[in-house]
Short mmCIF file of C-alpha atoms in Angstrom, two decimals:
data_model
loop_
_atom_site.label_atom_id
_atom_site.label_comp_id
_atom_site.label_asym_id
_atom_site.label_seq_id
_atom_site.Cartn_x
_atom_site.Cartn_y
_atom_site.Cartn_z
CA UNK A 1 0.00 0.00 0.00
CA UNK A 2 1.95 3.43 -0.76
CA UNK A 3 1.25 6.41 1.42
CA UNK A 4 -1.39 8.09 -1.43
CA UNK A 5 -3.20 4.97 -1.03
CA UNK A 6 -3.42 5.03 2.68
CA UNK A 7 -3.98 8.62 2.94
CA UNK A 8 -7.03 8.03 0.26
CA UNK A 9 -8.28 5.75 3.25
CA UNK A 10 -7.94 8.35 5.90
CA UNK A 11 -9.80 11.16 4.25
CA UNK A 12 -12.06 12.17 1.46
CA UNK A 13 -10.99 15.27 0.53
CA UNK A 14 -14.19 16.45 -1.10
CA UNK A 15 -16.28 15.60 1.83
CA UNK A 16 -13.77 17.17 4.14
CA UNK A 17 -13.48 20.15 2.51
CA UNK A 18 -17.62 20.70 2.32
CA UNK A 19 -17.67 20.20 5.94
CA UNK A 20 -15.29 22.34 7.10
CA UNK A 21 -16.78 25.06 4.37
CA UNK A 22 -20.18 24.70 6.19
CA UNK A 23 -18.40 24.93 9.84
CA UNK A 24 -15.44 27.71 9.03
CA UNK A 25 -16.91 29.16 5.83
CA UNK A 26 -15.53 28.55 2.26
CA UNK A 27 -11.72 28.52 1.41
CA UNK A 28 -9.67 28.63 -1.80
CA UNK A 29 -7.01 25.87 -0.26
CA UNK A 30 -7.33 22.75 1.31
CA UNK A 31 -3.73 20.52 1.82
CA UNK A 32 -4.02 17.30 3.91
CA UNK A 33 -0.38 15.93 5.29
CA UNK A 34 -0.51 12.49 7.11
CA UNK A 35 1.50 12.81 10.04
CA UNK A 36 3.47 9.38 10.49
CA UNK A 37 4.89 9.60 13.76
CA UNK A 38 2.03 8.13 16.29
CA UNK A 39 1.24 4.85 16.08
CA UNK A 40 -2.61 4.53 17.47
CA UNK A 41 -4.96 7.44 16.12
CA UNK A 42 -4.08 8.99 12.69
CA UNK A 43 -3.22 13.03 12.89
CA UNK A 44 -3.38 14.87 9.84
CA UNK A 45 -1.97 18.06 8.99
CA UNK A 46 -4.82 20.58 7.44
CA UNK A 47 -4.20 23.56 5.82
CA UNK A 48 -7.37 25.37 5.26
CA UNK A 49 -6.18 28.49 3.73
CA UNK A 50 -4.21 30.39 6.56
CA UNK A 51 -5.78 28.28 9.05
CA UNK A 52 -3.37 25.28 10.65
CA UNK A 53 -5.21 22.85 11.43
CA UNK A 54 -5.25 19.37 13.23
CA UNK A 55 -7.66 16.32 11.95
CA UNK A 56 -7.90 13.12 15.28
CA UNK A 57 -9.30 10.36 13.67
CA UNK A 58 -8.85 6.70 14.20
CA UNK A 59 -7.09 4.15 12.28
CA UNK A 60 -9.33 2.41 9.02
CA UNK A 61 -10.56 -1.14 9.84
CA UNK A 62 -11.76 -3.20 12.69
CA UNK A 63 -10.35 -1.83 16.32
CA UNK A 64 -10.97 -3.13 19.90
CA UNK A 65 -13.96 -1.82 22.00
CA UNK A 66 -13.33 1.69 23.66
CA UNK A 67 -9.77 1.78 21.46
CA UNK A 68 -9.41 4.96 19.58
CA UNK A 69 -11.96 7.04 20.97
CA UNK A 70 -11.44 10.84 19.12
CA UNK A 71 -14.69 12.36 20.71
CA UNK A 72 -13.75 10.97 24.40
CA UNK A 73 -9.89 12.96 23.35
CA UNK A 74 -11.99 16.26 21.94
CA UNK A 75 -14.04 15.84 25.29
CA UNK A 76 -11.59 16.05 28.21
CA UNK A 77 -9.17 18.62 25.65
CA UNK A 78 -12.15 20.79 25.41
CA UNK A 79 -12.78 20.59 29.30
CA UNK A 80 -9.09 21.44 29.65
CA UNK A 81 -8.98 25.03 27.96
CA UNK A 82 -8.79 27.11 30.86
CA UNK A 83 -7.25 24.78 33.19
CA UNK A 84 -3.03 24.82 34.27
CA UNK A 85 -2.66 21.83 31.57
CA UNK A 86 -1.43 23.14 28.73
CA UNK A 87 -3.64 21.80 25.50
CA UNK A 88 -4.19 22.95 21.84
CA UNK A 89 -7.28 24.73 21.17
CA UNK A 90 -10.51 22.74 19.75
CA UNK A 91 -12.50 23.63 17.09
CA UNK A 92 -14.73 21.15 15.78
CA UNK A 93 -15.90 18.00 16.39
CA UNK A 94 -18.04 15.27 14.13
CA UNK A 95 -19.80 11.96 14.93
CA UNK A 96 -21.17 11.94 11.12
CA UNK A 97 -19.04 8.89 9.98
CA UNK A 98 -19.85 10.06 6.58
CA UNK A 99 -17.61 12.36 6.41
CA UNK A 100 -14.26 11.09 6.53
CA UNK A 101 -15.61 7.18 7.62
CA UNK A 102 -15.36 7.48 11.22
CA UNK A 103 -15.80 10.25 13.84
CA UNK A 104 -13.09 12.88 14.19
CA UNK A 105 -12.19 15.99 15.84
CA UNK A 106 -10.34 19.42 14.64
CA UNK A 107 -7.89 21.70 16.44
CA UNK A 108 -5.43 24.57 15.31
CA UNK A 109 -2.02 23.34 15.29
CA UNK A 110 0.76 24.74 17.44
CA UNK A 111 4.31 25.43 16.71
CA UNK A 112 6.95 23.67 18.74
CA UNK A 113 9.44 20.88 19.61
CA UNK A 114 8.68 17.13 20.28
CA UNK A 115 11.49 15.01 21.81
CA UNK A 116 11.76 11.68 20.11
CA UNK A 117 15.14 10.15 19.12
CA UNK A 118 16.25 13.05 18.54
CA UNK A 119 17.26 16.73 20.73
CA UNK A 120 16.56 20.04 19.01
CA UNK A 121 19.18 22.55 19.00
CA UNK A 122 18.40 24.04 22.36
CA UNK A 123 18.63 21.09 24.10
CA UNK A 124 22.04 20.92 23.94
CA UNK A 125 23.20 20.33 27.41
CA UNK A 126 22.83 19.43 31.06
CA UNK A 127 21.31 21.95 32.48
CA UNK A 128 18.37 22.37 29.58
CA UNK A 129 17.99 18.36 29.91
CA UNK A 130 17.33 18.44 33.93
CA UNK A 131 14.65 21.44 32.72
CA UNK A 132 12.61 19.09 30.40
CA UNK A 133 12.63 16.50 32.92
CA UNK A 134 11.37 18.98 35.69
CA UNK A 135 8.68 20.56 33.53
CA UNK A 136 7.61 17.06 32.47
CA UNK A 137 6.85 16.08 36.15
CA UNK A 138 5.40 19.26 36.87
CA UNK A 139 3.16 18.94 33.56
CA UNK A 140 1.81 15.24 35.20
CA UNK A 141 1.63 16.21 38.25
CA UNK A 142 -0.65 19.30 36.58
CA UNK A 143 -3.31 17.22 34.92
CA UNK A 144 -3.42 14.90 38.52
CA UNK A 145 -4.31 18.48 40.05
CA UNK A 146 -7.40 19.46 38.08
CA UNK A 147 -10.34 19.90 40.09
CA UNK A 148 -12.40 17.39 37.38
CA UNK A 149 -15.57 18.36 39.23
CA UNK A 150 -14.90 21.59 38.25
CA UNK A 151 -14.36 21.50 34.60
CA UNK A 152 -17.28 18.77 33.91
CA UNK A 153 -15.74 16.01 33.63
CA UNK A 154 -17.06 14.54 37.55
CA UNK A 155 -19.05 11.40 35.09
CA UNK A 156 -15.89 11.25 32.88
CA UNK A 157 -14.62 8.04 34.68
CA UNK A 158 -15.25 5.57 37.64
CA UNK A 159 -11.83 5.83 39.37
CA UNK A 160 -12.94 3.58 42.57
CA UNK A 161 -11.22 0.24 41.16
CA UNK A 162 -9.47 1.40 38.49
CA UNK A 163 -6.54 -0.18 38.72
CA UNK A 164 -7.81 -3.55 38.58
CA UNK A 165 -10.18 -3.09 35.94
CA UNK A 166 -6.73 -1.98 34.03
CA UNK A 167 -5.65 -5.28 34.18
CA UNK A 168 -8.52 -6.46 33.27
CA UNK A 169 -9.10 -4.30 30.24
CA UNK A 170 -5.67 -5.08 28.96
CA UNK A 171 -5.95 -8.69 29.44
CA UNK A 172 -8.95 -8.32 27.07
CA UNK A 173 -7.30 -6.31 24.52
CA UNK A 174 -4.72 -9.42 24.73
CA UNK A 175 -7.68 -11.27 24.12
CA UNK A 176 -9.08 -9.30 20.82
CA UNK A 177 -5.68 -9.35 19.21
CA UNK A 178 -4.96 -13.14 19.53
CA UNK A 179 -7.83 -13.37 18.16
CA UNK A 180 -5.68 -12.75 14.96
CA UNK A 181 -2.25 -12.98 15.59
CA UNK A 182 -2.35 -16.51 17.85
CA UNK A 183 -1.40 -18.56 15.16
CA UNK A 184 1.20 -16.98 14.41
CA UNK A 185 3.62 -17.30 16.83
CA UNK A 186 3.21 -18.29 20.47
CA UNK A 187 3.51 -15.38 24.16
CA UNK A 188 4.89 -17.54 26.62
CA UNK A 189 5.11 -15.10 28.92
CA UNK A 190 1.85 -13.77 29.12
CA UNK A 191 0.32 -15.94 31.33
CA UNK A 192 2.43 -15.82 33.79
CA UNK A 193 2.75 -11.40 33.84
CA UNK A 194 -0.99 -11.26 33.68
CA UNK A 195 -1.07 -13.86 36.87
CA UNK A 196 1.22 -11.84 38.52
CA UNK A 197 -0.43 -8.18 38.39
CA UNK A 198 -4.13 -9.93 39.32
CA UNK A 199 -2.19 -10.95 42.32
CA UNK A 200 -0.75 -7.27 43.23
CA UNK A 201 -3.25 -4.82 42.08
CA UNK A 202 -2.43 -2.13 45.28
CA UNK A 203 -5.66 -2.27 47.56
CA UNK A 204 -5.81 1.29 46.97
CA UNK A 205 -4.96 4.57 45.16
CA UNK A 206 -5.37 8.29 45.04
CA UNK A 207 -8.27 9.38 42.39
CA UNK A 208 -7.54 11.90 39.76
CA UNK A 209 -8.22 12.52 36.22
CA UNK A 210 -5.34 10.39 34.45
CA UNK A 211 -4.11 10.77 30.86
CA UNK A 212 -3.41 7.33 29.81
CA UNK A 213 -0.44 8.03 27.33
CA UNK A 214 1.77 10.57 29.22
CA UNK A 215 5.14 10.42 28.20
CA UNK A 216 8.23 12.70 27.02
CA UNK A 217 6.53 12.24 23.59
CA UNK A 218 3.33 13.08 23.71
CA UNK A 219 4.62 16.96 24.91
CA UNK A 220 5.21 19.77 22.62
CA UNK A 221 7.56 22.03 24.20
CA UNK A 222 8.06 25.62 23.21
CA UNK A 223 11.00 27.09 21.47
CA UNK A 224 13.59 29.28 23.84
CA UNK A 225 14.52 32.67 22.29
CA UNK A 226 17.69 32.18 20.42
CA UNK A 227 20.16 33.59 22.51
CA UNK A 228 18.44 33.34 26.04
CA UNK A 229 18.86 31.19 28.72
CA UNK A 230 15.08 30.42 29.43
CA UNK A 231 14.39 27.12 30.52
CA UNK A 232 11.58 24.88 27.98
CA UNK A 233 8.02 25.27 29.04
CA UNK A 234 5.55 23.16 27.83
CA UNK A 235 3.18 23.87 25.12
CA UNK A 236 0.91 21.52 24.72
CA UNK A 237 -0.04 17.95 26.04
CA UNK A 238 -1.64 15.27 22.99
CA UNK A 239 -2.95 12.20 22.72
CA UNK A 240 -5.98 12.19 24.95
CA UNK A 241 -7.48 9.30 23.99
CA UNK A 242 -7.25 7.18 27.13
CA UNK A 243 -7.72 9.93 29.14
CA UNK A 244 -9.86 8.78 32.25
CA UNK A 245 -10.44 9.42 35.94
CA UNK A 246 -8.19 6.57 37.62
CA UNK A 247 -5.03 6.32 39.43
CA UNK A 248 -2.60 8.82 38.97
CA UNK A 249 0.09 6.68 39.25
CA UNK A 250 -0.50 4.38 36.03
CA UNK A 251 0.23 7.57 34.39
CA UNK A 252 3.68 7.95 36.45
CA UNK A 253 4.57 4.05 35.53
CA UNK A 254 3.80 4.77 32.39
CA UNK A 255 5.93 7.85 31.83
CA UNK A 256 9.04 6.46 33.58
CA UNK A 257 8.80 2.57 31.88
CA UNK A 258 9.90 4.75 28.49
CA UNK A 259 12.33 6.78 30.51
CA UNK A 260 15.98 5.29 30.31
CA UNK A 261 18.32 5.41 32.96
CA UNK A 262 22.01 4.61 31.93
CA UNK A 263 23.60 1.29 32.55
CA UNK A 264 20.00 0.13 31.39
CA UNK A 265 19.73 -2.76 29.19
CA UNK A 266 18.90 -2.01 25.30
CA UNK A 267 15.32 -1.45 24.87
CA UNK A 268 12.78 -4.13 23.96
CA UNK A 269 11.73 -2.04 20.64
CA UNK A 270 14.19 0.17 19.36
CA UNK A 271 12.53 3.16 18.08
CA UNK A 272 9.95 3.35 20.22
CA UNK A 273 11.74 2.85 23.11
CA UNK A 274 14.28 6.15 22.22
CA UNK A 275 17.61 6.03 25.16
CA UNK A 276 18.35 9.75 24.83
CA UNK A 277 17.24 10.29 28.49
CA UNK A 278 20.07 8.17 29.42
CA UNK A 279 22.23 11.25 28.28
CA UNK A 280 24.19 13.78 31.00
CA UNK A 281 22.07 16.07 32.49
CA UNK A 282 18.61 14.45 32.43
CA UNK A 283 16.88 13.39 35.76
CA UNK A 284 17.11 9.48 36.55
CA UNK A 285 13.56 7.60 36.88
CA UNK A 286 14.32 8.07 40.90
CA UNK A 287 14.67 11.30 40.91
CA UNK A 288 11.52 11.98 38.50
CA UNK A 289 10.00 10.26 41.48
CA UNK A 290 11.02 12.67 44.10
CA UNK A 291 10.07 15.23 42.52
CA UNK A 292 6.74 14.25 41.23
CA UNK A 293 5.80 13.26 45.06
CA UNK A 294 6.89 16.56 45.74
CA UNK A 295 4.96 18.22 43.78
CA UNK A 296 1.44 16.41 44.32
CA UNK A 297 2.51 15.10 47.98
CA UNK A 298 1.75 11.53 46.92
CA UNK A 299 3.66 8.89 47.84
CA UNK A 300 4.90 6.53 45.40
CA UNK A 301 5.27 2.90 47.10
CA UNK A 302 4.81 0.42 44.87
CA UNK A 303 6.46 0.98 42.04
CA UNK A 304 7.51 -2.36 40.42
CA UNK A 305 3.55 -2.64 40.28
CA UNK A 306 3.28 0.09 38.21
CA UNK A 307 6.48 -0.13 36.01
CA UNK A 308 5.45 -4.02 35.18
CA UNK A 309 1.46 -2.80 34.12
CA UNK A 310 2.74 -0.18 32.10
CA UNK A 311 5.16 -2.77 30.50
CA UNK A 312 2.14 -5.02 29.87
CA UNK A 313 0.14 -2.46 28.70
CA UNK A 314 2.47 -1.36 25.96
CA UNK A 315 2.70 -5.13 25.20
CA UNK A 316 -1.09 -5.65 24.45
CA UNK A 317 -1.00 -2.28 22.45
CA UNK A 318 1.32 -3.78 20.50
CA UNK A 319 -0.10 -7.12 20.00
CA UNK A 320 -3.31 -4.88 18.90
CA UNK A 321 -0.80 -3.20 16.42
CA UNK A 322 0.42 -6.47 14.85
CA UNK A 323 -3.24 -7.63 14.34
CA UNK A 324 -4.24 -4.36 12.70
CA UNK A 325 -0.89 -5.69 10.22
CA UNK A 326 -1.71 -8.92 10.05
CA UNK A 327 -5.38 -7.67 8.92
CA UNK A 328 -4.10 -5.31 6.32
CA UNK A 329 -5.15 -2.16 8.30
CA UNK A 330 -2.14 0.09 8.90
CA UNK A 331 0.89 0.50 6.97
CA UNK A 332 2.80 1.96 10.14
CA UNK A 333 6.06 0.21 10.07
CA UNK A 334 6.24 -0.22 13.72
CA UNK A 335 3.14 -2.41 12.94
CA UNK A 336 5.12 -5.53 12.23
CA UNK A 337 7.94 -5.42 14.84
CA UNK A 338 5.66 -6.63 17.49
CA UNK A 339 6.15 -9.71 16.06
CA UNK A 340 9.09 -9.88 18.10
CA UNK A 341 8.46 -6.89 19.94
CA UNK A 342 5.62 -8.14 22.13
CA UNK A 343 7.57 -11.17 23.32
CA UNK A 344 10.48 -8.86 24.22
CA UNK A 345 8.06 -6.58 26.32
CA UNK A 346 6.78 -9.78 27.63
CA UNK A 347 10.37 -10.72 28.81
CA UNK A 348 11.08 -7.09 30.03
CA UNK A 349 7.80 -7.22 32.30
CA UNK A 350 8.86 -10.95 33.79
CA UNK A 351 12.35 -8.72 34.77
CA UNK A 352 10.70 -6.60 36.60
CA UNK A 353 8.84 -9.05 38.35
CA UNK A 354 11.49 -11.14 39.03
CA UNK A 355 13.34 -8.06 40.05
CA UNK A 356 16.40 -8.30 37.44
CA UNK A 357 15.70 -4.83 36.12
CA UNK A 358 16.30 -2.01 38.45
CA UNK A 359 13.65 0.65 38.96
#
């Protein structure tokens, strides 16, 4: 499938541009860019004559229940708007599937930096790397501070039990992949992970609303002035999709099980896994700790708990990734690395448990 062909999938540009005429008034350009560097929902790039805009949609084809969920995203990014979280504006938001196939949601698009596998020029030494660390805690520990009462989203989750109903969610989204990809080659591990977290599920946890996907890429940080000495602030916080009220510290787990420490072993998934945090100046996963329990005055006690269900979790994501492949569905090219990749995460999360992987 070449990239026209999948984009043709994505969006009908005809249909898109009649709706957005009816919702923004008529324009003389429309230019759609797939952005290729997520992996779950699709985010395309729309140019709607000076207007920058941002298309959420999901993925074509068959996905598991409550996966992908762009209106649940616009919801609690909408909710956000005047909050401390930093979050791009909304504009629009469809459930006619008619349009573009599926529902979708549109927001302007923002200028700035994402750290991947790569640093941007300003982040070019020590004392800039400890800053993005800091202002990534203090972005979580942020969204675990909003009053959800407050900005309407008090019905936006059931956070009594929410931890155990995560491992029981992503057991089933183990389920609805295998579905597919069991033939194919065999998780001996699984069992034994998904034994082990039904047996340690904490007995209880703070309740806050909880993103579901925080980590160092999922933040767009502003530029520093050329020539200034201003530390990075964060711009914007994406992919919402998961976004729930829950425990506060699946999100933290979650965060620091793609944060590498050095002297760690190489990741499970190169590329997705990215090691530049093991470079001079950033925080280690302890002292990310620290300082988040400073700045929400939690206490983080158990967290082999959390680093092995975020290490599961990512493993049935990607098992869901390798049946959207195996199905035809995505031509992402992380897609069929969880061949292997799933069985590595696998091994990873029996480390943990086993305690041969420092926290």
């Amino acid at each position: 499938m070449t990239d026209d062909d999948y984009l043709d999938r994505l969006v009908d540009e005809a249909s898109l541009r009649s709706y957005l005429a009816a919702a923004l008034g008529e324009a003389n350009r429309l230019d759609v860019e797939r952005v290729d560097e997520g992996h779950s929902n699709e985010t395309l790039f729309v140019a709607w004559d000076d207007e920058d805009l941002v298309v959420r949609r999901p993925p074509p084809g068959e996905t598991a229940d409550t996966a992908h969920d762009v209106l649940r995203e616009h919801r609690v990014v909408s909710a956000l708007q005047d909050t401390d979280v930093p979050v791009p504006e909304t504009v629009l938001a469809c459930e006619d599937r008619d349009v573009l196939g599926s529902e979708f949601y549109v927001m302007r698009r923002l200028e700035g930096d994402v750290i991947r596998a790569e640093e941007p020029p300003w982040l070019d030494g020590p004392d800039a790397r400890r800053a993005v660390g800091e202002e990534l805690v203090a972005t979580l520990a942020a969204i675990h501070g909003v009053d959800y009462d407050a900005v309407g989203l008090g019905e936006f989750g059931r956070p009594s039990g929410f931890t155990d109903r995560q491992v029981e969610r992503w057991r089933g989204q183990f389920e609805w992949a295998l579905e597919t990809t069991a033939e194919h080659r065999a998780l001996e591990d699984l069992d034994r992970v998904t034994e082990w977290l039904e047996s340690n599920v904490p007995e209880t946890h703070p309740e806050t609303l909880v993103h579901g996907d925080f980590k160092l890429d999922n933040v767009m940080f502003a530029r520093p002035e050329a020539g200034t000495d201003g530390d990075p602030e964060t711009l914007a916080v994406f992919d919402w999709e998961m976004a729930t009220l829950g425990d506060p510290f699946t999100d933290l787990g979650w965060m620091l099980s793609f944060w590498y420490d050095e002297g760690d072993p190489d990741p499970p998934i190169p590329g997705l896994y990215p090691t530049i945090t093991a470079r001079d100046g950033y925080p280690s996963r302890r002292a990310l700790i620290e300082r988040y329990e400073r700045h929400t005055g939690l206490s983080f006690d158990e967290p082999r708990f959390y680093l092995v269900l975020a290490t599961y979790k990512m493993a049935a994501l990607g098992e869901m990734f390798f049946a959207r492949h195996l199905s035809g569905d995505s031509d992402d090219p992380l897609y069929p690395k969880m061949e292997t990749g799933v069985p590595a995460l696998l091994d990873r999360a029996v480390r943990l448990v086993d305690g041969t992987y420092d926290i």
